[in-house]
């Protein structure tokens, strides 16, 4: 028979192993303290509000910048004193250039009488091209009907 005297220590070892292997409860994190409701959350200052300038204001600011530069100020300082960004300055300056300085990309404007004559000429050409296209489509349609045996 088995010796019952050493059964107790084995039971004690099994009991201690069971205590060690028992799952431990997760620790709960405490919530961070909430800010007082009276303090508004300010993550960053509001962006500058976009302002629209009239054409007159734009030209005045461009003239102001030109005079300051001619007086010896740097362009960046003149732009800052006008209260606009460099990007805005160059955008306005590019828009203010006359068509002749931008390049001769487009056709020259015609006098009023010539514009009317050119318009009439274009309308006549448009009508001629429409008739030509309609005739071509009619012929192709007829050929297709013959090939399919529909006629």
PDB file of C-alpha atoms in Angstrom:
ATOM      1  CA  UNK A   1       0.000   0.000   0.000  1.00  0.00           C
ATOM      2  CA  UNK A   2       0.973   3.544  -0.495  1.00  0.00           C
ATOM      3  CA  UNK A   3       2.370   5.545   2.303  1.00  0.00           C
ATOM      4  CA  UNK A   4      -0.255   8.071   3.350  1.00  0.00           C
ATOM      5  CA  UNK A   5       2.191  10.128   5.345  1.00  0.00           C
ATOM      6  CA  UNK A   6       3.615  11.975   2.373  1.00  0.00           C
ATOM      7  CA  UNK A   7       0.190  12.780   0.872  1.00  0.00           C
ATOM      8  CA  UNK A   8      -0.132  15.963   2.880  1.00  0.00           C
ATOM      9  CA  UNK A   9       2.958  17.722   1.540  1.00  0.00           C
ATOM     10  CA  UNK A  10       1.904  16.995  -2.072  1.00  0.00           C
ATOM     11  CA  UNK A  11      -1.482  18.500  -1.376  1.00  0.00           C
ATOM     12  CA  UNK A  12       0.198  21.577   0.056  1.00  0.00           C
ATOM     13  CA  UNK A  13       2.382  21.959  -3.061  1.00  0.00           C
ATOM     14  CA  UNK A  14      -0.661  21.574  -5.346  1.00  0.00           C
ATOM     15  CA  UNK A  15      -2.496  24.194  -3.317  1.00  0.00           C
ATOM     16  CA  UNK A  16       0.367  26.710  -3.601  1.00  0.00           C
ATOM     17  CA  UNK A  17       0.602  26.094  -7.372  1.00  0.00           C
ATOM     18  CA  UNK A  18      -3.101  26.737  -7.702  1.00  0.00           C
ATOM     19  CA  UNK A  19      -2.722  30.021  -5.847  1.00  0.00           C
ATOM     20  CA  UNK A  20       0.128  31.117  -8.118  1.00  0.00           C
ATOM     21  CA  UNK A  21      -1.659  30.183 -11.349  1.00  0.00           C
ATOM     22  CA  UNK A  22      -4.893  31.904 -10.414  1.00  0.00           C
ATOM     23  CA  UNK A  23      -5.626  34.766 -12.887  1.00  0.00           C
ATOM     24  CA  UNK A  24      -5.073  38.151 -11.414  1.00  0.00           C
ATOM     25  CA  UNK A  25      -7.594  40.900 -12.007  1.00  0.00           C
ATOM     26  CA  UNK A  26      -6.474  43.720 -14.335  1.00  0.00           C
ATOM     27  CA  UNK A  27      -5.697  46.989 -12.694  1.00  0.00           C
ATOM     28  CA  UNK A  28      -8.065  49.707 -13.716  1.00  0.00           C
ATOM     29  CA  UNK A  29      -6.596  52.994 -14.763  1.00  0.00           C
ATOM     30  CA  UNK A  30      -8.001  56.055 -13.209  1.00  0.00           C
ATOM     31  CA  UNK A  31      -9.501  58.593 -15.545  1.00  0.00           C
ATOM     32  CA  UNK A  32      -7.600  61.818 -16.092  1.00  0.00           C
ATOM     33  CA  UNK A  33      -9.130  64.746 -14.279  1.00  0.00           C
ATOM     34  CA  UNK A  34     -11.618  66.665 -16.420  1.00  0.00           C
ATOM     35  CA  UNK A  35     -11.084  70.316 -17.129  1.00  0.00           C
ATOM     36  CA  UNK A  36     -13.472  72.754 -15.641  1.00  0.00           C
ATOM     37  CA  UNK A  37     -16.413  73.515 -17.918  1.00  0.00           C
ATOM     38  CA  UNK A  38     -15.883  77.248 -17.546  1.00  0.00           C
ATOM     39  CA  UNK A  39     -12.511  77.101 -19.324  1.00  0.00           C
ATOM     40  CA  UNK A  40     -12.923  76.857 -23.111  1.00  0.00           C
ATOM     41  CA  UNK A  41     -10.474  74.501 -24.820  1.00  0.00           C
ATOM     42  CA  UNK A  42      -7.986  76.531 -26.837  1.00  0.00           C
ATOM     43  CA  UNK A  43      -5.837  74.257 -28.963  1.00  0.00           C
ATOM     44  CA  UNK A  44      -4.538  76.979 -31.292  1.00  0.00           C
ATOM     45  CA  UNK A  45      -5.399  80.570 -32.092  1.00  0.00           C
ATOM     46  CA  UNK A  46      -8.002  81.122 -34.816  1.00  0.00           C
ATOM     47  CA  UNK A  47      -6.679  81.605 -38.332  1.00  0.00           C
ATOM     48  CA  UNK A  48      -6.686  85.057 -39.854  1.00  0.00           C
ATOM     49  CA  UNK A  49     -10.013  85.858 -41.477  1.00  0.00           C
ATOM     50  CA  UNK A  50      -9.878  86.058 -45.250  1.00  0.00           C
ATOM     51  CA  UNK A  51     -10.426  89.560 -46.514  1.00  0.00           C
ATOM     52  CA  UNK A  52     -11.491  90.491 -50.001  1.00  0.00           C
ATOM     53  CA  UNK A  53      -9.958  93.595 -51.531  1.00  0.00           C
ATOM     54  CA  UNK A  54     -11.524  95.717 -54.235  1.00  0.00           C
ATOM     55  CA  UNK A  55      -9.608  96.380 -57.449  1.00  0.00           C
ATOM     56  CA  UNK A  56      -8.956  99.946 -56.284  1.00  0.00           C
ATOM     57  CA  UNK A  57      -7.523  98.753 -52.955  1.00  0.00           C
ATOM     58  CA  UNK A  58      -5.335  96.229 -54.756  1.00  0.00           C
ATOM     59  CA  UNK A  59      -3.910  98.837 -57.100  1.00  0.00           C
ATOM     60  CA  UNK A  60      -3.331 101.259 -54.205  1.00  0.00           C
ATOM     61  CA  UNK A  61      -1.422  98.627 -52.246  1.00  0.00           C
ATOM     62  CA  UNK A  62       0.662  97.721 -55.306  1.00  0.00           C
ATOM     63  CA  UNK A  63       1.515 101.393 -55.851  1.00  0.00           C
ATOM     64  CA  UNK A  64       2.383 101.782 -52.161  1.00  0.00           C
ATOM     65  CA  UNK A  65       4.755  98.827 -52.378  1.00  0.00           C
ATOM     66  CA  UNK A  66       6.369 100.182 -55.565  1.00  0.00           C
ATOM     67  CA  UNK A  67       6.994 103.591 -53.976  1.00  0.00           C
ATOM     68  CA  UNK A  68       8.504 102.038 -50.851  1.00  0.00           C
ATOM     69  CA  UNK A  69      10.815  99.862 -52.939  1.00  0.00           C
ATOM     70  CA  UNK A  70      11.884 102.859 -55.028  1.00  0.00           C
ATOM     71  CA  UNK A  71      12.595 104.763 -51.796  1.00  0.00           C
ATOM     72  CA  UNK A  72      15.099 102.069 -50.809  1.00  0.00           C
ATOM     73  CA  UNK A  73      13.099  99.598 -48.721  1.00  0.00           C
ATOM     74  CA  UNK A  74      13.346  95.911 -49.445  1.00  0.00           C
ATOM     75  CA  UNK A  75      10.461  94.258 -51.230  1.00  0.00           C
ATOM     76  CA  UNK A  76       9.691  91.981 -48.273  1.00  0.00           C
ATOM     77  CA  UNK A  77       9.503  94.947 -45.874  1.00  0.00           C
ATOM     78  CA  UNK A  78       7.285  96.880 -48.271  1.00  0.00           C
ATOM     79  CA  UNK A  79       4.926  93.928 -48.636  1.00  0.00           C
ATOM     80  CA  UNK A  80       4.761  93.481 -44.856  1.00  0.00           C
ATOM     81  CA  UNK A  81       3.990  97.145 -44.306  1.00  0.00           C
ATOM     82  CA  UNK A  82       1.163  96.889 -46.862  1.00  0.00           C
ATOM     83  CA  UNK A  83      -0.364  94.094 -44.760  1.00  0.00           C
ATOM     84  CA  UNK A  84      -0.469  91.352 -47.394  1.00  0.00           C
ATOM     85  CA  UNK A  85       1.513  88.167 -48.007  1.00  0.00           C
ATOM     86  CA  UNK A  86       4.196  87.776 -50.638  1.00  0.00           C
ATOM     87  CA  UNK A  87       2.064  85.230 -52.437  1.00  0.00           C
ATOM     88  CA  UNK A  88      -0.823  87.715 -52.606  1.00  0.00           C
ATOM     89  CA  UNK A  89       1.519  90.432 -53.890  1.00  0.00           C
ATOM     90  CA  UNK A  90       2.804  88.292 -56.760  1.00  0.00           C
ATOM     91  CA  UNK A  91      -0.709  87.079 -57.568  1.00  0.00           C
ATOM     92  CA  UNK A  92      -2.010  90.653 -57.778  1.00  0.00           C
ATOM     93  CA  UNK A  93       1.028  91.798 -59.717  1.00  0.00           C
ATOM     94  CA  UNK A  94       0.576  89.004 -62.284  1.00  0.00           C
ATOM     95  CA  UNK A  95      -3.113  89.799 -62.677  1.00  0.00           C
ATOM     96  CA  UNK A  96      -2.408  93.499 -63.135  1.00  0.00           C
ATOM     97  CA  UNK A  97       0.011  93.000 -66.050  1.00  0.00           C
ATOM     98  CA  UNK A  98      -1.405  94.086 -69.391  1.00  0.00           C
ATOM     99  CA  UNK A  99      -1.933  91.367 -72.004  1.00  0.00           C
ATOM    100  CA  UNK A 100       0.950  92.674 -74.109  1.00  0.00           C
ATOM    101  CA  UNK A 101       3.481  92.007 -71.342  1.00  0.00           C
ATOM    102  CA  UNK A 102       2.142  88.518 -70.590  1.00  0.00           C
ATOM    103  CA  UNK A 103       2.978  87.388 -74.116  1.00  0.00           C
ATOM    104  CA  UNK A 104       1.189  87.126 -77.391  1.00  0.00           C
ATOM    105  CA  UNK A 105      -0.564  83.853 -76.640  1.00  0.00           C
ATOM    106  CA  UNK A 106      -4.030  84.885 -77.786  1.00  0.00           C
ATOM    107  CA  UNK A 107      -5.227  86.555 -80.970  1.00  0.00           C
ATOM    108  CA  UNK A 108      -5.254  90.311 -81.112  1.00  0.00           C
ATOM    109  CA  UNK A 109      -8.630  91.856 -80.403  1.00  0.00           C
ATOM    110  CA  UNK A 110     -10.464  92.930 -83.525  1.00  0.00           C
ATOM    111  CA  UNK A 111     -12.312  96.217 -83.965  1.00  0.00           C
ATOM    112  CA  UNK A 112     -16.097  96.021 -83.489  1.00  0.00           C
ATOM    113  CA  UNK A 113     -16.891  95.945 -87.245  1.00  0.00           C
ATOM    114  CA  UNK A 114     -14.299  93.246 -87.887  1.00  0.00           C
ATOM    115  CA  UNK A 115     -15.611  91.159 -84.986  1.00  0.00           C
ATOM    116  CA  UNK A 116     -19.063  91.037 -86.548  1.00  0.00           C
ATOM    117  CA  UNK A 117     -17.654  90.058 -89.935  1.00  0.00           C
ATOM    118  CA  UNK A 118     -15.508  87.354 -88.321  1.00  0.00           C
ATOM    119  CA  UNK A 119     -18.547  86.032 -86.439  1.00  0.00           C
ATOM    120  CA  UNK A 120     -20.604  85.788 -89.630  1.00  0.00           C
ATOM    121  CA  UNK A 121     -17.710  84.005 -91.361  1.00  0.00           C
ATOM    122  CA  UNK A 122     -17.427  81.512 -88.503  1.00  0.00           C
ATOM    123  CA  UNK A 123     -21.152  80.794 -88.564  1.00  0.00           C
ATOM    124  CA  UNK A 124     -21.006  80.091 -92.313  1.00  0.00           C
ATOM    125  CA  UNK A 125     -18.054  77.727 -91.836  1.00  0.00           C
ATOM    126  CA  UNK A 126     -19.913  75.999 -88.992  1.00  0.00           C
ATOM    127  CA  UNK A 127     -22.953  75.408 -91.228  1.00  0.00           C
ATOM    128  CA  UNK A 128     -20.742  74.040 -94.025  1.00  0.00           C
ATOM    129  CA  UNK A 129     -19.001  71.619 -91.633  1.00  0.00           C
ATOM    130  CA  UNK A 130     -22.329  70.433 -90.196  1.00  0.00           C
ATOM    131  CA  UNK A 131     -23.651  69.637 -93.671  1.00  0.00           C
ATOM    132  CA  UNK A 132     -20.435  67.794 -94.530  1.00  0.00           C
ATOM    133  CA  UNK A 133     -20.647  65.707 -91.356  1.00  0.00           C
ATOM    134  CA  UNK A 134     -24.330  64.893 -91.907  1.00  0.00           C
ATOM    135  CA  UNK A 135     -23.601  63.690 -95.470  1.00  0.00           C
ATOM    136  CA  UNK A 136     -20.701  61.534 -94.291  1.00  0.00           C
ATOM    137  CA  UNK A 137     -22.799  59.937 -91.552  1.00  0.00           C
ATOM    138  CA  UNK A 138     -25.643  59.287 -94.015  1.00  0.00           C
ATOM    139  CA  UNK A 139     -23.280  57.498 -96.423  1.00  0.00           C
ATOM    140  CA  UNK A 140     -21.714  55.391 -93.647  1.00  0.00           C
ATOM    141  CA  UNK A 141     -25.161  54.482 -92.321  1.00  0.00           C
ATOM    142  CA  UNK A 142     -26.281  53.365 -95.798  1.00  0.00           C
ATOM    143  CA  UNK A 143     -23.134  51.210 -96.247  1.00  0.00           C
ATOM    144  CA  UNK A 144     -23.666  49.576 -92.874  1.00  0.00           C
ATOM    145  CA  UNK A 145     -27.318  48.778 -93.681  1.00  0.00           C
ATOM    146  CA  UNK A 146     -26.187  47.124 -96.971  1.00  0.00           C
ATOM    147  CA  UNK A 147     -23.591  44.982 -95.163  1.00  0.00           C
ATOM    148  CA  UNK A 148     -26.137  43.851 -92.594  1.00  0.00           C
ATOM    149  CA  UNK A 149     -28.742  43.145 -95.279  1.00  0.00           C
ATOM    150  CA  UNK A 150     -31.329  45.513 -93.838  1.00  0.00           C
ATOM    151  CA  UNK A 151     -32.022  47.219 -97.178  1.00  0.00           C
TER     152      UNK A 151
END
